[in-house]
Coordinates of C-alpha atoms and ligand atoms in Angstrom, one line a residue:
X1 CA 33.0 48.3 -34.7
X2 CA 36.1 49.7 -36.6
X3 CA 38.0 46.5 -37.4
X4 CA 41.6 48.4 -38.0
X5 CA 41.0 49.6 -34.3
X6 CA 43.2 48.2 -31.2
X7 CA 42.2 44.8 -30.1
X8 CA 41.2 45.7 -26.7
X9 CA 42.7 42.5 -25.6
X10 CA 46.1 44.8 -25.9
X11 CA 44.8 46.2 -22.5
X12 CA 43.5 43.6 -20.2
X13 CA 44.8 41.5 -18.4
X14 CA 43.0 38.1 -19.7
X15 CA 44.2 39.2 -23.0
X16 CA 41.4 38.7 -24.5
X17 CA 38.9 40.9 -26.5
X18 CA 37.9 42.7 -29.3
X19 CA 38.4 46.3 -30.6
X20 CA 36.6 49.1 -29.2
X21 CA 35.0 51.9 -31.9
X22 CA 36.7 54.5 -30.4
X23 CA 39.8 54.3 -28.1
X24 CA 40.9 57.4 -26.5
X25 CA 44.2 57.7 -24.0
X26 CA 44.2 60.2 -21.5
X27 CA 47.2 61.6 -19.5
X28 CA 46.2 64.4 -17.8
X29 CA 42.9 65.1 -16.3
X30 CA 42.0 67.9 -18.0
X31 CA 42.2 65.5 -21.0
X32 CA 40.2 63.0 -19.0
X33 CA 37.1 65.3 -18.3
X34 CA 37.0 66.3 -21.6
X35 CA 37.3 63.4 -23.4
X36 CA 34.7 62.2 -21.2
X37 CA 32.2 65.1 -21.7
X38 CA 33.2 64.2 -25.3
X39 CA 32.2 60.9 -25.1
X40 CA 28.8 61.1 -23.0
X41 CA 27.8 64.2 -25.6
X42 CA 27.2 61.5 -28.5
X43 CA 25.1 59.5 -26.8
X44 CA 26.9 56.4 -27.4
X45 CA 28.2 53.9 -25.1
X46 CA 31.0 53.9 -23.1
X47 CA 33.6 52.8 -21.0
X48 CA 36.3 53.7 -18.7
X49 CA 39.4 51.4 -18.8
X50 CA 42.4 51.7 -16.3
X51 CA 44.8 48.4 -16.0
X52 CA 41.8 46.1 -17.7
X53 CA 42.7 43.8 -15.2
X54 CA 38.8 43.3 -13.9
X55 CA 37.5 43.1 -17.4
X56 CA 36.2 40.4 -19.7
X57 CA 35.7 42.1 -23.4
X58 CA 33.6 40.0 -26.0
X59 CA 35.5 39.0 -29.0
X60 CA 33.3 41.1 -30.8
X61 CA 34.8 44.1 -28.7
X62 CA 33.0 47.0 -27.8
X63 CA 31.0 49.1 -29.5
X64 CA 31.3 52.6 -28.0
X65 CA 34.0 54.8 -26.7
X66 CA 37.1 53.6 -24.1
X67 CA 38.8 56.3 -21.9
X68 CA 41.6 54.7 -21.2
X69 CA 43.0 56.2 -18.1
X70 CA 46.5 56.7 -17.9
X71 CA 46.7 60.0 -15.7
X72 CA 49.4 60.0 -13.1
X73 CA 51.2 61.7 -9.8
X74 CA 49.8 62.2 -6.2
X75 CA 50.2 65.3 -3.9
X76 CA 50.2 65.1 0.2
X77 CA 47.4 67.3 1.5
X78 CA 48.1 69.4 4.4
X79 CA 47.6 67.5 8.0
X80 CA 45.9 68.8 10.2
X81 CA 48.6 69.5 12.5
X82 CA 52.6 69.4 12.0
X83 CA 52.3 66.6 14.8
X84 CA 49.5 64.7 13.0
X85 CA 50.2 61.1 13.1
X86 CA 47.9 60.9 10.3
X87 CA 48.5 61.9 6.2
X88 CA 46.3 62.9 3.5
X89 CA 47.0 62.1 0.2
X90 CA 45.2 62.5 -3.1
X91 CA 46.0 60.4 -5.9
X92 CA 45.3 60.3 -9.5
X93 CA 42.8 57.6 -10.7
X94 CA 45.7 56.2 -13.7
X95 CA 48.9 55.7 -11.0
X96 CA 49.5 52.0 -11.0
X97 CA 48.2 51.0 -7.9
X98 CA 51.1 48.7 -6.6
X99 CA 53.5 51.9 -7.7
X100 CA 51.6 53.5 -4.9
X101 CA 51.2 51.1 -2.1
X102 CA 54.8 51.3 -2.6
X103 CA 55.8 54.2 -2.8
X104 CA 53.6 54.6 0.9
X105 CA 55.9 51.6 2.6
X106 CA 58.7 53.3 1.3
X107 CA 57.8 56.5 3.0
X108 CA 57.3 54.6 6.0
X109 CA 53.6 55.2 6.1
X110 CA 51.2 52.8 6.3
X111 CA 47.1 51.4 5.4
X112 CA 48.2 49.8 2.3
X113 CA 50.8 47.3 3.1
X114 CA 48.1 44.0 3.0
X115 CA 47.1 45.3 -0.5
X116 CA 50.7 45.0 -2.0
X117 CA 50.8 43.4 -5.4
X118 CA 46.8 44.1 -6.7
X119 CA 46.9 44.8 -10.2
X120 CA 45.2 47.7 -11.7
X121 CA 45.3 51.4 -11.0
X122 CA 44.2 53.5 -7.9
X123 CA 41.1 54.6 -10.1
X124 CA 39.5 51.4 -10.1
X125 CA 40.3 50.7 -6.3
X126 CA 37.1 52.1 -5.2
X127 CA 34.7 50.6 -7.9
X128 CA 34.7 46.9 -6.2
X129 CA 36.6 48.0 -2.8
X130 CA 39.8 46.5 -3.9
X131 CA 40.9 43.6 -0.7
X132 CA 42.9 41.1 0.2
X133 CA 45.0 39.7 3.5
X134 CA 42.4 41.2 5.8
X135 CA 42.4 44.4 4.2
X136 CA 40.1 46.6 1.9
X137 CA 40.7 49.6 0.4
X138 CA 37.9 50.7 2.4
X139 CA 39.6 50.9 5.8
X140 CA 41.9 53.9 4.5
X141 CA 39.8 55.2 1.8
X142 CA 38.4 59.1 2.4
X143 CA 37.2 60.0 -0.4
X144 CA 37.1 60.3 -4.3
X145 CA 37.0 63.3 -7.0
X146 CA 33.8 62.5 -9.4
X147 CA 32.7 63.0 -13.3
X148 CA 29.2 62.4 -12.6
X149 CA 27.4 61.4 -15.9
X150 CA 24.3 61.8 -14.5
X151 CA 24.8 65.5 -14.5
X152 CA 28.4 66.0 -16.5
X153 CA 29.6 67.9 -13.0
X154 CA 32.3 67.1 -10.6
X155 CA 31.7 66.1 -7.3
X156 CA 33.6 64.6 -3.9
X157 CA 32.0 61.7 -3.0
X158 CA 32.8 60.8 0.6
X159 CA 33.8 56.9 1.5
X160 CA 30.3 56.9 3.3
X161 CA 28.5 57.4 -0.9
X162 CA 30.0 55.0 -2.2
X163 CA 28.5 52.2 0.3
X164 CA 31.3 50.5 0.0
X165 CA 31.5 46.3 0.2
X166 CA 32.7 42.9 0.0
X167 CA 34.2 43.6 -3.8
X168 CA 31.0 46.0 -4.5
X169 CA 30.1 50.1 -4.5
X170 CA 27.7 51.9 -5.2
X171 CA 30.1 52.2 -8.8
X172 CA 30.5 49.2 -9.4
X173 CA 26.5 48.6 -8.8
X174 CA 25.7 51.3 -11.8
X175 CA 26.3 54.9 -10.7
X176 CA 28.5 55.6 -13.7
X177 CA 30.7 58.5 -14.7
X178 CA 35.0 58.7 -14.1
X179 CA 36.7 58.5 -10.8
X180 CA 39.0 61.3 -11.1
X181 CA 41.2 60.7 -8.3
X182 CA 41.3 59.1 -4.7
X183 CA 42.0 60.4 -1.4
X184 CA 43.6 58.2 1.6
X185 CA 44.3 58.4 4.8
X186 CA 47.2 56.7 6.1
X187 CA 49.2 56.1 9.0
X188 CA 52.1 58.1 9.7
X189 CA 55.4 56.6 11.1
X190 CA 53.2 54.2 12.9
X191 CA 56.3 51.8 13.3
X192 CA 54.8 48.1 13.1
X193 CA 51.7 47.3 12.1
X194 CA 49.1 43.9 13.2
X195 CA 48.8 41.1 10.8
X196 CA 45.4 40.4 10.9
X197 CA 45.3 37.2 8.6
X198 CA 46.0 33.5 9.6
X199 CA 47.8 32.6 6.8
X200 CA 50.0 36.0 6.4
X201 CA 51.1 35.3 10.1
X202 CA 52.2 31.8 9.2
X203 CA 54.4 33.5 6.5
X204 CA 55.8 35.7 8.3
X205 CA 56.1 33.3 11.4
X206 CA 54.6 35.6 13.9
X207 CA 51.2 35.1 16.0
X208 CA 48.1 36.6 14.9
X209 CA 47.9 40.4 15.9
X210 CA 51.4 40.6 16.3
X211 CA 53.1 43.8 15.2
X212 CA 55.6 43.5 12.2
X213 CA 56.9 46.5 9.7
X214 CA 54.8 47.5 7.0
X215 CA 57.8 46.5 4.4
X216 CA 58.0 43.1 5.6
X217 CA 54.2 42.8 5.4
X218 CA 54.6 44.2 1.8
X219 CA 57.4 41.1 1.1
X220 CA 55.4 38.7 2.8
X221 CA 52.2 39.3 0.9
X222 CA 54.0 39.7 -2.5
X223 CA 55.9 36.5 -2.0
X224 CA 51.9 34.8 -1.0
X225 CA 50.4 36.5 -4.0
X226 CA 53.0 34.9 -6.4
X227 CA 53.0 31.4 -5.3
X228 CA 49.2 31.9 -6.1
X229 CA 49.9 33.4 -9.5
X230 CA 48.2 36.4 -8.4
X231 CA 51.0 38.9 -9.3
X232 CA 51.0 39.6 -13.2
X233 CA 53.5 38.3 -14.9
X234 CA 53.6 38.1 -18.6
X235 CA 55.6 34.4 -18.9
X236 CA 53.2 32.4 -16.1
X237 CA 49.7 32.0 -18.0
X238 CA 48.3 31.3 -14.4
X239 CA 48.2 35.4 -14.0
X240 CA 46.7 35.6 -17.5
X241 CA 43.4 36.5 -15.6
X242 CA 41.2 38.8 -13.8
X243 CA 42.2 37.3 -10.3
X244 CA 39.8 35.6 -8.5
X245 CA 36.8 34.9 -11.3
X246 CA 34.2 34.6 -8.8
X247 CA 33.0 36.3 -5.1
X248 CA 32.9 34.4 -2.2
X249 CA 29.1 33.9 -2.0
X250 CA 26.8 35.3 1.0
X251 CA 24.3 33.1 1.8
X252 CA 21.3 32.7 4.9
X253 CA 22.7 31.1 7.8
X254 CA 19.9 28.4 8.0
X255 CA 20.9 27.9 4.0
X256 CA 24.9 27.0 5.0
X257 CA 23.3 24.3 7.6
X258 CA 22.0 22.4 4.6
X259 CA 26.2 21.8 3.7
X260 CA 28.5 19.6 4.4
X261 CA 29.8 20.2 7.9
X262 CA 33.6 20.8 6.5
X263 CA 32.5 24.0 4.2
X264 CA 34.3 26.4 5.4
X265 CA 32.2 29.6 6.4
X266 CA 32.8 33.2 7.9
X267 CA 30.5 35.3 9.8
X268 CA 29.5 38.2 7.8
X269 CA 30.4 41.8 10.3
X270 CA 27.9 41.9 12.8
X271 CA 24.8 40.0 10.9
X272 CA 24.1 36.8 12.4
X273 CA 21.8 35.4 9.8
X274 CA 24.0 36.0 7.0
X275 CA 27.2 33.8 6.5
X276 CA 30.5 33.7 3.7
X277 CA 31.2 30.4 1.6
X278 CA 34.4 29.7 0.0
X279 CA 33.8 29.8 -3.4
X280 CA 37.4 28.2 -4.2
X281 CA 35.9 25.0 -1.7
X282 CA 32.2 24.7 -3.5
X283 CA 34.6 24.9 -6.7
X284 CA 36.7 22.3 -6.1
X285 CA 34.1 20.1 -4.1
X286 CA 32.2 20.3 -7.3
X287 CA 34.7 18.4 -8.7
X288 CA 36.4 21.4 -10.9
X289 CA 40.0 21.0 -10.2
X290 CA 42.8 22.8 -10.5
X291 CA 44.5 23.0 -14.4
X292 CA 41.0 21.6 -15.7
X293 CA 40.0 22.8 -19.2
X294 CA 37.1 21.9 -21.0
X295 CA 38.2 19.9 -24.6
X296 CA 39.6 21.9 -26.9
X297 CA 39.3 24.9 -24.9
X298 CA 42.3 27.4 -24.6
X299 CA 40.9 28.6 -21.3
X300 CA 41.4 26.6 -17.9
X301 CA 41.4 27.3 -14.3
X302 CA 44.9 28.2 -12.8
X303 CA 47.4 25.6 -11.8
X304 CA 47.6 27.4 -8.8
X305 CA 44.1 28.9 -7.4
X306 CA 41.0 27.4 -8.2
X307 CA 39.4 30.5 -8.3
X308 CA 41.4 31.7 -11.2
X309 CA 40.0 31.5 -14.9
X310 CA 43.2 31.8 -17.1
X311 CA 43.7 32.1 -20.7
X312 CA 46.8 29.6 -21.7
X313 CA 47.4 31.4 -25.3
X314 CA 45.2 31.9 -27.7
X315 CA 42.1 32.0 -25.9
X316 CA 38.9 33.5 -27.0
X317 CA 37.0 35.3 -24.5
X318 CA 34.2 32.6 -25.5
X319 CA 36.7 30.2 -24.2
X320 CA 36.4 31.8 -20.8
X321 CA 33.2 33.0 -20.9
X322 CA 32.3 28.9 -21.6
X323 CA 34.6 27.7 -18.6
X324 CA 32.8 30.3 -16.1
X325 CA 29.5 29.0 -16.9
X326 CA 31.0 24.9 -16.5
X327 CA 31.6 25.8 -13.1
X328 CA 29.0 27.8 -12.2
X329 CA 26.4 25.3 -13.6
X330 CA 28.4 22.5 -11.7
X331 CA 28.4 24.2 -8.4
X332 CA 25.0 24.8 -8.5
X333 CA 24.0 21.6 -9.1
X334 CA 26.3 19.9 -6.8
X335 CA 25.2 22.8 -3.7
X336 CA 22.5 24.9 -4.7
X337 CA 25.1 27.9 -4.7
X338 CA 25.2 30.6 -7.6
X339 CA 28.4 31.9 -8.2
X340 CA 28.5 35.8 -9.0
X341 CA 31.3 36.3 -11.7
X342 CA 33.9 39.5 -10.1
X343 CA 34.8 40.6 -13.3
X344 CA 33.0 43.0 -15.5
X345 CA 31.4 41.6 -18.6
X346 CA 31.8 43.7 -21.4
X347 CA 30.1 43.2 -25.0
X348 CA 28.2 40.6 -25.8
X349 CA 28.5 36.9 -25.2
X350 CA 26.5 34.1 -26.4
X351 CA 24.2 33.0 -24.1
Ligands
FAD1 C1 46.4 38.5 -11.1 C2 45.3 39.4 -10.5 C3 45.1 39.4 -9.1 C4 44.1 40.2 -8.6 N1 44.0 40.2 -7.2 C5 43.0 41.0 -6.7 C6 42.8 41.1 -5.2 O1 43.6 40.5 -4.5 N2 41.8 41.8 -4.7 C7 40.9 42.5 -5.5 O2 40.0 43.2 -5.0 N3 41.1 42.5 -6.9 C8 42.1 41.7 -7.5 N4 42.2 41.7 -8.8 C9 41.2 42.4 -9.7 C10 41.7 43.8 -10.1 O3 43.1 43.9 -10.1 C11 41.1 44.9 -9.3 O4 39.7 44.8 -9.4 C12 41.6 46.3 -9.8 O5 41.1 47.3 -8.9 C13 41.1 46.6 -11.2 O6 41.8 47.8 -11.6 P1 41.9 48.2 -13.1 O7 42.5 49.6 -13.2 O8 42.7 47.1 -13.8 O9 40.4 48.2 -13.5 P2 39.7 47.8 -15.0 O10 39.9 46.4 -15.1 O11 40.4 48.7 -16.0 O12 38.3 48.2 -14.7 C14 37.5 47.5 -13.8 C15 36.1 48.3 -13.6 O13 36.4 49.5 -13.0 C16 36.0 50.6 -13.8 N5 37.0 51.7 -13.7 C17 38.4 51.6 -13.8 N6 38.9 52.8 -13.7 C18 37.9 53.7 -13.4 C19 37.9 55.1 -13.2 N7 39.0 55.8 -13.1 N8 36.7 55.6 -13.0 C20 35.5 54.9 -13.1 N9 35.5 53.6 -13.3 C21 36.7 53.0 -13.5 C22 35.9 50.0 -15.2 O14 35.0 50.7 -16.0 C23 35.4 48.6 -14.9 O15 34.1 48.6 -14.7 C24 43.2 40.9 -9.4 C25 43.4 40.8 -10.8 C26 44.4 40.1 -11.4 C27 44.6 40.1 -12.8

């Protein structure tokens, strides 16, 4: 690894990391594709970055390539019919994602309101289906343009390839190449939309299921997201992070009998045997509070989410790397429960 290189913390969002060997930008997608043909023709590793706001990079960094994606624009695709109350739109993998979302409630068309204030670009939404509020990119998502590097060919990949999850894809899960760009499908003029979360009603004072504007959705969420530190923001060290560090965990229905009674749980779609945990419960039951650090650690959890892993300053990516496996190692020994780390690792960390 080329010391004199960018610290890849530069470009995530836990600000944290190493340098890469070889750091390429691209703005256009012609750039993109061959940059990435480039890269995949050496042999070497790689890596695709967009807002590094999933990412943990070793301090060592990373030794391979980083296509940093910083492509931009979207164009509306023809509806079906003048009268469609549905649009098409195709967007490039390196628009900021929140530009977009709103840029959509601006244009009074909606799909994308829940997912207001996700950091990152549209790129990325696919590889863990991007959610929040009741929402996943998922519900709106079509399809996606494809640098396979199986085969060094484009392809469309419908929303049905990518098997798309609770924060998981078939990308995310190790088919590997660049997402190119990412189709929607949104609502068109659709007037109000349902809130279909408990605690997004209460902000907005409505029942569940009522119908309220997309833009006031938008506000309501943004204002949720930042009392939670979960809208970046380079002067509160509580957004310093990757979001939430862990998934909620899936566990067998006769396994979330053995908790205590007050866990809360969530049926997972239509599969009876299979329930949701709250990982931010197990957390803090385990007795990992919110603010804790361990001594002389930089890193601690947010003051405001417990599922947060923040850097305060002057972290290492050690320092994280260390806290995550204090609370996994204390849940599991408190509840049986492993906690599965949301980020992507990157590089090489102690073990
Ligand atoms: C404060 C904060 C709040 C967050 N809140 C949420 C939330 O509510 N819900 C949620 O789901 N996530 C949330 N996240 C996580 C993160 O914002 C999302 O996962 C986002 O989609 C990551 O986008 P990115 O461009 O930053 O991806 P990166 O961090 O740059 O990359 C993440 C992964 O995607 C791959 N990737 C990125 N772009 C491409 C591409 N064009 N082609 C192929 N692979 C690509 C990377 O290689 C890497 O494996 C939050 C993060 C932070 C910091």
């Amino acid at each position: 690894v080329d010391e004199d290189s960018t610290p890849l913390a530069a470009l995530t969002t836990f600000r944290v990391g190493g340098p890469a060997q070889e750091l390429v930008v691209a703005a256009t997608e012609a750039d993109l594709v061959d940059a990435a043909l480039d890269a995949w023709a050496t042999g070497e590793d790689w890596l695709v970055i967009g807002g590094g706001s999933n990412l943990l990079v070793a301090d060592d960094g990373f030794d391979g390539t980083v296509l940093l994606v910083r492509t931009a624009g979207f164009e509306v695709l023809a509806s079906e019919s003048p009268a469609s109350d549905r649009v098409r739109v195709r967007v490039a993998a390196g628009e900021p994602w929140d530009d977009f979302v709103a840029e959509t409630v601006l244009r009074g068309w909606s799909g994308l309101e829940a997912l207001s204030g996700i950091p990152g670009t549209v790129g990325a939404s696919p590889v863990q289906n991007i959610g929040a509020y009741g929402a996943e990119v998922s519900d709106v998502l079509v399809a996606i343009e494809f640098l396979d590097s199986a085969t060094g060919e484009r392809v469309r990949l419908d929303a049905g390839d990518l098997e798309l999850g609770y924060r998981t894809s078939v990308l995310k899960r190790g088919r590997r190449g660049v997402v190119l760009s990412v189709e929607f499908e949104l609502a068109v003029n659709a007037g109000d939309v349902r809130v279909r979360y408990p605690q997004l009603a209460g902000s907005l004072g409505v029942e569940l299921g009522a119908a309220v504007p997309a833009a006031r959705v938008r506000e309501a969420v943004l204002g949720l997201r930042a009392s939670k530190g979960m809208v970046l923001d380079p002067a509160d060290f509580d957004t310093w992070s990757a979001g939430s560090f862990f998934t909620n965990p899936i566990v067998s229905a006769a396994f979330a009998e053995t908790l205590p009674h007050e866990a809360p749980r969530w049926a997972v779609g239509d599969e009876p045997q299979r329930v949701k945990l709250s990982a931010a419960w197990l957390i803090e039951r385990a007795g990992v509070r919110r603010g804790f650090s361990l001594p002389g650690s930089k890193a601690s959890i947010s003051t405001k989410h417990t599922l947060a892993l923040t850097n305060r300053g002057g972290a290492t990516a050690s320092d994280i790397a260390e806290l995550a496996r204090y609370v996994q190692v204390m849940v599991l020994a408190r509840f049986g429960v492993s906690l599965v780390p949301e980020p992507i690792l990157v590089g090489e960390f102690p073990a």
